[in-house]
Each structure stands twice: as C-alpha cells, then as structure tokens.
Tab-separated table of C-alpha atoms in Angstrom:
chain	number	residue	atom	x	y	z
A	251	UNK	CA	0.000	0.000	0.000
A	252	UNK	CA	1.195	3.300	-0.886
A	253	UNK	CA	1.256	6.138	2.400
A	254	UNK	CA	-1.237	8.245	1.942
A	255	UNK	CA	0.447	11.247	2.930
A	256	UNK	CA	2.438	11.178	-0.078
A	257	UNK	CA	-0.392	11.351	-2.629
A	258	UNK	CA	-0.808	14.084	-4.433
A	259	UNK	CA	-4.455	15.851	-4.270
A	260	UNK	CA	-4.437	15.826	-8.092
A	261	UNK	CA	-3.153	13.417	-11.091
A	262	UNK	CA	0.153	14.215	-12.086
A	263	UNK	CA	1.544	13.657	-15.517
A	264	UNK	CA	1.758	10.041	-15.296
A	265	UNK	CA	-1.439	8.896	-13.424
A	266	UNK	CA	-1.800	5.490	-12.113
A	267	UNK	CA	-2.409	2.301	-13.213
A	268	UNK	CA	-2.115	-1.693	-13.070
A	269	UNK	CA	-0.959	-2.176	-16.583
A	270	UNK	CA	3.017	-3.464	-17.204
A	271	UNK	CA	5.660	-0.605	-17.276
A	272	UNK	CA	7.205	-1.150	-21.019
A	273	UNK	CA	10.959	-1.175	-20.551
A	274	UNK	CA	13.186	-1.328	-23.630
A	275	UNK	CA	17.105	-1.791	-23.586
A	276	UNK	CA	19.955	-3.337	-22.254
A	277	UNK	CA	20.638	-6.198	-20.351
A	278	UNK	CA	24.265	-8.218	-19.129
A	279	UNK	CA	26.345	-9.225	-16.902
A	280	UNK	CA	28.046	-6.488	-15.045
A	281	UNK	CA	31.601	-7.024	-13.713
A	282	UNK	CA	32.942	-4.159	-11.268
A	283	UNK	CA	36.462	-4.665	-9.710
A	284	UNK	CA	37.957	-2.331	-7.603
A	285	UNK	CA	41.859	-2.134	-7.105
A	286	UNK	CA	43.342	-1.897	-3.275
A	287	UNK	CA	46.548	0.080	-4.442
A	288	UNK	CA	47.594	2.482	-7.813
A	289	UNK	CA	46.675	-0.207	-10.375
A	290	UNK	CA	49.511	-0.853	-12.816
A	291	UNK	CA	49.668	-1.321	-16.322
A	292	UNK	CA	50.337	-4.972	-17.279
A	293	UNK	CA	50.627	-6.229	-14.231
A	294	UNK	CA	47.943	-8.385	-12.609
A	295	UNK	CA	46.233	-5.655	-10.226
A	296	UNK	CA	45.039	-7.272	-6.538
A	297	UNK	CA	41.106	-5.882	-6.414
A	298	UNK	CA	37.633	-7.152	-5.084
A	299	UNK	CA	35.489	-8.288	-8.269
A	300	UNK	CA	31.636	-8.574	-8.011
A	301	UNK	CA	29.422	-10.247	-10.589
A	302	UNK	CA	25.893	-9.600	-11.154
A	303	UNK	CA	23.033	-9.292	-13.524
A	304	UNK	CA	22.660	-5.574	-14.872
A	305	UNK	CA	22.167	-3.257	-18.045
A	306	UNK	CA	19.738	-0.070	-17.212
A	307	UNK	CA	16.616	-1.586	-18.480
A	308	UNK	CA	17.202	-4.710	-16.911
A	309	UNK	CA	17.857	-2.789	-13.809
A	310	UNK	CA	14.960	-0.606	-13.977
A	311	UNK	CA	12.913	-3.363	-14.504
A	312	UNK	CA	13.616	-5.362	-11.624
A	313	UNK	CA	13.741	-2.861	-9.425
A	314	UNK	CA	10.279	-1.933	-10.434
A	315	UNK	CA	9.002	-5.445	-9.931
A	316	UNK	CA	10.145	-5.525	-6.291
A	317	UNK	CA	8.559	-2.462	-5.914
A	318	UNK	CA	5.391	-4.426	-6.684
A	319	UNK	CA	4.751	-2.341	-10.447
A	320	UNK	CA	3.966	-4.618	-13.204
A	321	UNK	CA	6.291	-5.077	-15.572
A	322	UNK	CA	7.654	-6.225	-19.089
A	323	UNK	CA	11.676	-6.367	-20.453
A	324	UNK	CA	12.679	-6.460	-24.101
A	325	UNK	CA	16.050	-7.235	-24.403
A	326	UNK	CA	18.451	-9.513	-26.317
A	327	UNK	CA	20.573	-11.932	-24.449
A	328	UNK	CA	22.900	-14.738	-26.241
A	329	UNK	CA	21.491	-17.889	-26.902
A	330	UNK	CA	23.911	-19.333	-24.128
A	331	UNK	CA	24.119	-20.571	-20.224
A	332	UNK	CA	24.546	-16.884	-19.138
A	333	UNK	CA	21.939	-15.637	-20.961
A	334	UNK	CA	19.356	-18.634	-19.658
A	335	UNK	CA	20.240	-17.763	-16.223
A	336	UNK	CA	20.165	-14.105	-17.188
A	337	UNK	CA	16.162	-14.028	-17.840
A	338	UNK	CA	15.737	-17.124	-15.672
A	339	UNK	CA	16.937	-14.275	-12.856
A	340	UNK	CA	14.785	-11.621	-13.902
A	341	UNK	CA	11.800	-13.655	-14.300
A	342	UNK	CA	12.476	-14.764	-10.694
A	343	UNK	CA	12.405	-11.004	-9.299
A	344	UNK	CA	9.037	-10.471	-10.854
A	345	UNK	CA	10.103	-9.104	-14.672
A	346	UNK	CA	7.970	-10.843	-17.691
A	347	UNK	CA	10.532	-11.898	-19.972
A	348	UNK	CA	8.541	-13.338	-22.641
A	349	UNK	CA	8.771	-10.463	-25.158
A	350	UNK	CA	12.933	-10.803	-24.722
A	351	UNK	CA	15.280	-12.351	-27.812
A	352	UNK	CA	17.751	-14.865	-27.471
A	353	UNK	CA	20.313	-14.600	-30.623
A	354	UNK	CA	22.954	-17.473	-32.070
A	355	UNK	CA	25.265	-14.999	-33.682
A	356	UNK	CA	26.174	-13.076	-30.084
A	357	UNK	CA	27.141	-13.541	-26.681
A	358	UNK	CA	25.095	-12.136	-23.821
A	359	UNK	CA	25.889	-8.504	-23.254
A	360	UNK	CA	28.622	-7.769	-20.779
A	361	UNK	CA	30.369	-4.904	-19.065
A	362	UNK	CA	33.309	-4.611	-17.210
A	363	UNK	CA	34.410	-1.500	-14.902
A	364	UNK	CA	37.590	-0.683	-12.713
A	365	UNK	CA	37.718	1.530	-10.003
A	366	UNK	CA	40.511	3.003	-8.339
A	367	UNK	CA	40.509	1.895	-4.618
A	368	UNK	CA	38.357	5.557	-3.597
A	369	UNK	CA	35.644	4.099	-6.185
A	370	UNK	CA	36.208	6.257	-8.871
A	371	UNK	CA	35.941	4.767	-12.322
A	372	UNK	CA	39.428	4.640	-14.362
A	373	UNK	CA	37.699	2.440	-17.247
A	374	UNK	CA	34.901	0.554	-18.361
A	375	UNK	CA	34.228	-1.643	-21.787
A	376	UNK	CA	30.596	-2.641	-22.737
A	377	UNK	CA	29.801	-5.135	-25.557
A	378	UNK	CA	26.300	-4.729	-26.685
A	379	UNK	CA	26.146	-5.845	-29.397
A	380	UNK	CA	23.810	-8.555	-29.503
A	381	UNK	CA	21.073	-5.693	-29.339
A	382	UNK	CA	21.909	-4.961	-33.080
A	383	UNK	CA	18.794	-8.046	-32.918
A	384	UNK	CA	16.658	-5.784	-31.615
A	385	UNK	CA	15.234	-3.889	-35.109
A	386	UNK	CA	11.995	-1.823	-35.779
A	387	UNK	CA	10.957	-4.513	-37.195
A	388	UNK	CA	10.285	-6.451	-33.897
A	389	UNK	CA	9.413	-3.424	-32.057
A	390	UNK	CA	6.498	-3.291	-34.886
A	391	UNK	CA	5.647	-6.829	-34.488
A	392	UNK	CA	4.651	-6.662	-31.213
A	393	UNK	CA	2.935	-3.233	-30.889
A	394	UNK	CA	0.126	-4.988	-28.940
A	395	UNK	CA	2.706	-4.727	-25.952
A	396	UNK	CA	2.526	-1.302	-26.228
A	397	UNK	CA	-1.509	-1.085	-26.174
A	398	UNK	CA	-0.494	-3.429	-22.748
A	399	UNK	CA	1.096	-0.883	-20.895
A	400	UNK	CA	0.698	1.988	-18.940
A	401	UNK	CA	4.146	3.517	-19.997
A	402	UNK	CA	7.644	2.815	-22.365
A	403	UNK	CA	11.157	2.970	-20.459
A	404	UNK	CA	13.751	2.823	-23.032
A	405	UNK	CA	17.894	3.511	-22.386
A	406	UNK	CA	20.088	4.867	-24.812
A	407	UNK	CA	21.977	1.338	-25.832
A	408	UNK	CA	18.863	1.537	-28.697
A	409	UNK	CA	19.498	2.196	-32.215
A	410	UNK	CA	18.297	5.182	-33.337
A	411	UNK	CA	16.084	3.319	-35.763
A	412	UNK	CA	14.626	1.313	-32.780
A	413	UNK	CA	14.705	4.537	-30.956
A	414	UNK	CA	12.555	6.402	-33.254
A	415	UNK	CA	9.942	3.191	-33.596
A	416	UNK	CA	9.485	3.224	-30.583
A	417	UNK	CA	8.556	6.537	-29.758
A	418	UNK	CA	6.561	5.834	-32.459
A	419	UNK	CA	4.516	3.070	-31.003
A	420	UNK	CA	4.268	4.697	-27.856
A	421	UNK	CA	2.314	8.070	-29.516
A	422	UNK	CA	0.275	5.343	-31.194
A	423	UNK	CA	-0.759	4.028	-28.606
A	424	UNK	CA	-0.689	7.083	-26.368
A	425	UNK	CA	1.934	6.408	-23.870
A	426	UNK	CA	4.183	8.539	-21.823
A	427	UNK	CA	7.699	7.786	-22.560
A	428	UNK	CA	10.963	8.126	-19.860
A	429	UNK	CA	14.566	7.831	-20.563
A	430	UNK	CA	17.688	7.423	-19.226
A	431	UNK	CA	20.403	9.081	-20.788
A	432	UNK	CA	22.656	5.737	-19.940
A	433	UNK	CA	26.251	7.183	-20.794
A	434	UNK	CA	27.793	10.712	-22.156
A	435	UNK	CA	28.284	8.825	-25.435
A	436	UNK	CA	25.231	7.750	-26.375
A	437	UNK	CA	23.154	10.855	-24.473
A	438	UNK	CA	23.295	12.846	-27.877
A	439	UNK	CA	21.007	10.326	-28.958
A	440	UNK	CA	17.969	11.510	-26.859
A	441	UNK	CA	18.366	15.174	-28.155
A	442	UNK	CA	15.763	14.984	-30.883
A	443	UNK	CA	13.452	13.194	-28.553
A	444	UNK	CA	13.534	15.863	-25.903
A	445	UNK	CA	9.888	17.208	-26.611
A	446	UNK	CA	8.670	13.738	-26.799
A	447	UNK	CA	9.696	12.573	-23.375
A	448	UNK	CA	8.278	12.472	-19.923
A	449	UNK	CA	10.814	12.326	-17.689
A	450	UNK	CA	14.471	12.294	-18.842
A	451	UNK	CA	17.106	11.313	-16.534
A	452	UNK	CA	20.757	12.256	-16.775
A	453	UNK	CA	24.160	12.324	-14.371
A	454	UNK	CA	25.796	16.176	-14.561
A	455	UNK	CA	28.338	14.964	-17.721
A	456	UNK	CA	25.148	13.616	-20.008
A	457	UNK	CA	22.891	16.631	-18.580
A	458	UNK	CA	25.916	19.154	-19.685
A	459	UNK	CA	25.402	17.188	-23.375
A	460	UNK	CA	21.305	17.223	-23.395
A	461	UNK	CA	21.993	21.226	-22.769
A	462	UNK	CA	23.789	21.026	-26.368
A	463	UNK	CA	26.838	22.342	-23.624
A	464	UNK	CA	24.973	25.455	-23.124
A	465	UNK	CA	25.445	24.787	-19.011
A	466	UNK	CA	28.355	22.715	-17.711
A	467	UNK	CA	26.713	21.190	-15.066
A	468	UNK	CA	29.342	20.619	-12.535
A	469	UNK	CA	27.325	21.853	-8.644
A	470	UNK	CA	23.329	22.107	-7.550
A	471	UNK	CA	23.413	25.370	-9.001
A	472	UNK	CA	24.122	24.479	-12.743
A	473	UNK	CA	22.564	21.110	-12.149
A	474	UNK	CA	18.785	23.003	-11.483
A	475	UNK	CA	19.873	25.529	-14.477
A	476	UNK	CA	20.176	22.698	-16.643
A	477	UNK	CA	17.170	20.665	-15.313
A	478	UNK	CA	14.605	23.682	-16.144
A	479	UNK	CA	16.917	23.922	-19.444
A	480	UNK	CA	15.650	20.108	-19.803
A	481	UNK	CA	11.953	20.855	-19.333
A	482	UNK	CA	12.017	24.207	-20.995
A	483	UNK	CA	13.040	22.445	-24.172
A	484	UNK	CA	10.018	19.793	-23.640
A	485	UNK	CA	10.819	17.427	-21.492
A	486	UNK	CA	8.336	17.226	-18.754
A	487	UNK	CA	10.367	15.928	-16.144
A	488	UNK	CA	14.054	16.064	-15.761
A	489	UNK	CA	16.061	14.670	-12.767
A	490	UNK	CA	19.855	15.225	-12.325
A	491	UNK	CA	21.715	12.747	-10.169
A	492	UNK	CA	24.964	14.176	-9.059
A	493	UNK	CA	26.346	11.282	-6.974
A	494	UNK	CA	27.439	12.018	-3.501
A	495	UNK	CA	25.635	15.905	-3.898
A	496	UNK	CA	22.210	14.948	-4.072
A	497	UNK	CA	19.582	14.564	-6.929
A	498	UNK	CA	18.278	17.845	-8.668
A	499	UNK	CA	15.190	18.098	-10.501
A	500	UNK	CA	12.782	20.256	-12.073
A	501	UNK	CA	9.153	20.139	-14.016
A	502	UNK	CA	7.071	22.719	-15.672
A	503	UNK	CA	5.849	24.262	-11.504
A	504	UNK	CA	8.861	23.598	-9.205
A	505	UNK	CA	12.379	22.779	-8.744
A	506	UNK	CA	14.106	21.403	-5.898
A	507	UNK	CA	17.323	19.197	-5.022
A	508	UNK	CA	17.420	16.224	-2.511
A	509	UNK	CA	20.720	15.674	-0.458
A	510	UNK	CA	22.391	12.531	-1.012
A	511	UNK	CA	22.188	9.658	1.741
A	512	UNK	CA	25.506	9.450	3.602
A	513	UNK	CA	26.184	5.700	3.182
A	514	UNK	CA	29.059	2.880	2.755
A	515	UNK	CA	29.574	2.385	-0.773
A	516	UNK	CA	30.073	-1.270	-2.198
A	517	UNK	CA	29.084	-0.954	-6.165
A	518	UNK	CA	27.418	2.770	-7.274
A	519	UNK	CA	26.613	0.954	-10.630
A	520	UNK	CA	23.058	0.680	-10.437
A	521	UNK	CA	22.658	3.200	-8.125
A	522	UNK	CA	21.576	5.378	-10.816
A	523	UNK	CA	18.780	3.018	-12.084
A	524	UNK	CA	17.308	2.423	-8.686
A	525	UNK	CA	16.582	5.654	-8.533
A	526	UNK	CA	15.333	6.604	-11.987
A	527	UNK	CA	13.016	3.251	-11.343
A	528	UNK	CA	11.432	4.565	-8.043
A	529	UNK	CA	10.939	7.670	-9.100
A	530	UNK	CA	8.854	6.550	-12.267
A	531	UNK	CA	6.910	3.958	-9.485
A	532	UNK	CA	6.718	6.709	-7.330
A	533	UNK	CA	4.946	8.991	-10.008
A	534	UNK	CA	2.538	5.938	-11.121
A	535	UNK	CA	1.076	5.731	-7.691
A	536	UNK	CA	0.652	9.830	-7.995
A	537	UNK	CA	3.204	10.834	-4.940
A	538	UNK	CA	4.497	14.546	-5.971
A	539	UNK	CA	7.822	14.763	-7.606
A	540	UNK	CA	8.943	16.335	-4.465
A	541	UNK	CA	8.188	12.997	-2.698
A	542	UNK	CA	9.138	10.501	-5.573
A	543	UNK	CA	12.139	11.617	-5.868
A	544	UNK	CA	13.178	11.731	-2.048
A	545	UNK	CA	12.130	8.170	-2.198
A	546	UNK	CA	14.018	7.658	-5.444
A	547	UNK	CA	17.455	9.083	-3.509
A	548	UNK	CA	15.992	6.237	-0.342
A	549	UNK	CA	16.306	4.122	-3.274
A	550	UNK	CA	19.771	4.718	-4.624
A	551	UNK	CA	21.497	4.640	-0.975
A	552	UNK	CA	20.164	1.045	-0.688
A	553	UNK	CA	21.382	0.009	-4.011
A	554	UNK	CA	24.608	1.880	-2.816
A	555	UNK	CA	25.080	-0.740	0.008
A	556	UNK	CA	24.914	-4.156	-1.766
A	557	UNK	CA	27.112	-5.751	-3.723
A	558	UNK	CA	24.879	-6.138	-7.016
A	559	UNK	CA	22.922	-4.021	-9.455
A	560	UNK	CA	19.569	-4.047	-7.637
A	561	UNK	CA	18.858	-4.378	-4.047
A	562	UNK	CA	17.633	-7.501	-3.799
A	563	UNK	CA	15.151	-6.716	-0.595
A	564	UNK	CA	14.153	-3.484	-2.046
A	565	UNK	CA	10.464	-2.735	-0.842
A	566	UNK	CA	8.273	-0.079	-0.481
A	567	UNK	CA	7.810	-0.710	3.182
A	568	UNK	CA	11.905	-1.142	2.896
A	569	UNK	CA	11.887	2.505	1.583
A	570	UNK	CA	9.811	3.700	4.266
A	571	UNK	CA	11.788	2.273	6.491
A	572	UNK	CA	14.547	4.219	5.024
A	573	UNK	CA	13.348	7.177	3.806
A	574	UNK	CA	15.603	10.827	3.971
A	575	UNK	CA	13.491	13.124	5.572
C-alpha cells in the first residue's frame, strides 16, 4: 500500500495504473572490480570483483518489480548458459521476460568496470552488441505490448532506428515515454526526442550534453539551471543525479534538489537506475515529484550498500523504512 500522505491531491503527468511498465534496452552481466593500491599497467592488479546481472533496463525493470509495479523487459541476451540464467533471474524477481530475444550470432551482453581503490571509475568496456537483434521490425511486431502498458522505459543502448519506432509506437498508442540518458556517449542520442519525453534522466556529464553544452553542469546550481533547461526544451520531467551531492530536478511548476544519503559504498553501478526506477513507481502511484524523488534518492542509498545491481530486498515498506526526511 502506498502512504497516503504522499499522494498528491491531483493526477500528475503520469497517473496510475495496473498495466506493465514497457521497458526497452539493455541487459548483461556487469563485472565491477575495484583495485586496493595504484593499479599498474600490465601487471595483474590485486582488487575485489563482483558479478551480477545488470544493463539499465534490466535494472529498472527489476527494481520496479520488487517495488510491486507490473512489468515487461525487451532485451536480447545470447542464446547461451549466461543468458538462460540471465532471464531465468529476472523472471524470478518479478520481470515478464517473454517479449525478450535470445540470438545465435552473439554472446550475452557484458560490461566490465575498474575503479581506483576511492571508487572512482578509471575504465569501463561494454559489448552490446547482440542488441543490433533488436530492429523496428520487432518493435512493430509486437505493438500490442505497447496497447499493454501503462508507460515505455527505453535507455540509450537503442538504435536510433529502434529509438525512433518506438517513440513511435508509444504516440500510437498514447503512452508517456521516460529515458535514461545511460552514458555521455550515447546521451546525444535523446536530443531529438527531448519534446517527446516524460521524464528524462541524466548524471551532470550527459545533462551538460542534453543542454547542447549550453550549461556545464558541474554543482546544484548548474545542475537546477540545466534541469529547467531540460523541461524548458520539452521534457516534462528532468532529474539530475549528481552522486554524492544529491539529486536535482525540475518540471514545468517547481524545482528542488534532494541531499544525497551518507552511506558505505560497495558498487554505485546501479545506483543510478534504482533511482530513476522509483521515481517513475513513485509517479505511477501519484506521490508529488517532491516525494518521488526523495524516495528515489531512499532508493539509490540502498542500491549503494549491496554488492549487485539491484537491491535484492528493495520494498516499499523497505523505503519507508529508510526514507531521507
């Protein structure tokens, strides 16, 4: 059950419902290693290594389906053992998988990060490329999904092709559509779509891109500049995580930033997706943006703490439990 203190009085943009959240996009294994010391070049570094399930859809998704929201993945996974266990996982947590591909001609996505021993990132490789599977075509064939849900996630690993169809399908059928800008490389992507998207979600170097470099986001300051920037170029919603500073964010009537959760860190990578997914649960179940978001930052400290991509007792009594006030 959702507190009733943090309903709004009126519908917001996104309204609720019991029909499947949509979410299009990447999923892999993630491999984060962390060195104890300087790592050296081509030497075998000492480090802790974790292993878990990710990619930002995936993420979102599951996160969402411990929060209780219906929900539906398309991906592409390798027609192998990791990519079995892959869906086999995400099925588990809640996700319906049925709409994901399984390919011969690639492996199951993967990505691999190092961090320096104070967590900062010195390097990361992705290979995505079995979602060059994942055409307009397919996104076409199974436009009923669309009619299905309540409302399209998509990341930025997308073609633009795929992109494009989807937004597509998702006017069609009338659906609000919410992004994640997923990595300063592939952000540029999303800049066409702007005016087409509900709630965009970016870190400070991919907001600093969406803003075609007008603001360099780099404090809370610059970070609400380029958050109203966001929505006055037509994106309804637009929420700037800026790590251990908070999370700014802005629509068309307020503004506001949400201190960060002082925490231990064990793996920030899907820090970012718990809170982009509780936020967009969080707006479903019409709690303010004020509200959502706090709960969205609740969200991201958890994820913070455990050694995987997605908390794997995340709750909404969990959050409550939690939650920054």
């Amino acid at each position: 059950m959702i507190d009733s203190s943090l309903r709004n009085s009126a519908p917001n943009t996104f309204g609720g419902s019991n029909k499947k959240v949509l979410v299009i996009g990447a999923a892999g294994l993630d491999i984060i290693g962390r060195t104890f010391a300087t790592p050296e070049k081509g030497v075998s570094n000492p480090a802790e290594v974790h292993a878990s399930f990710g990619g930002v859809a995936r993420n979102v998704a599951e996160n969402l389906a411990r929060l209780g929201q219906p929900v539906r993945l398309i991906t592409v996974v390798g027609n192998d053992n990791l990519g079995n266990q892959l869906l086999e996982f995400t099925a588990a947590a809640g996700v319906d998988v049925s709409a994901c591909l399984q390919v011969e001609e690639h492996t199951t996505p993967s990505y691999l990060a190092v961090l320096d021993r104070d967590r900062k990132m010195q390097f990361a490789l992705d290979d995505m490329r079995a979602l060059t599977a994942l055409t307009p075509a397919y996104i076409r064939d199974n436009a009923r999904l669309f009619k299905e849900a309540c409302l399209v996630f998509i990341d930025c690993n997308l073609s633009l092709p795929v992109l494009r169809t989807v937004f597509n399908q998702a006017r069609l059928a009338r659906l609000p559509v919410c992004a994640d800008a997923t990595t300063s490389l592939l952000a540029p992507k999303l800049l066409q779509f702007l005016p087409r998207l509900t709630l965009i979600t970016a870190n400070t170097h991919e907001a600093t891109i969406l803003t075609a470099n007008a603001i360099q986001v780099k404090d809370r300051q610059s970070a609400l500049r380029a958050a109203r920037h966001l929505v006055n170029n037509g994106a309804k919603i637009a929420v700037i995580p800026m790590a251990e500073f908070g999370v700014c964010y802005a629509d068309s009537e307020t503004s506001g930033h949400i201190p960060s959760v002082r925490t231990t860190i064990m793996v920030a990578s899907g820090a970012g997706d718990a809170l982009t997914a509780t936020v967009i649960f969080g707006l479903l179940n019409e709690i303010p943006l004020d509200d959502a978001v706090r709960l969205g930052v609740t969200a991201a400290s958890l994820a913070l703490r455990y050694p995987g991509a997605v908390y794997a007792d995340l709750s909404l009594e969990k959050l409550y439990d939690n939650l920054l006030v």
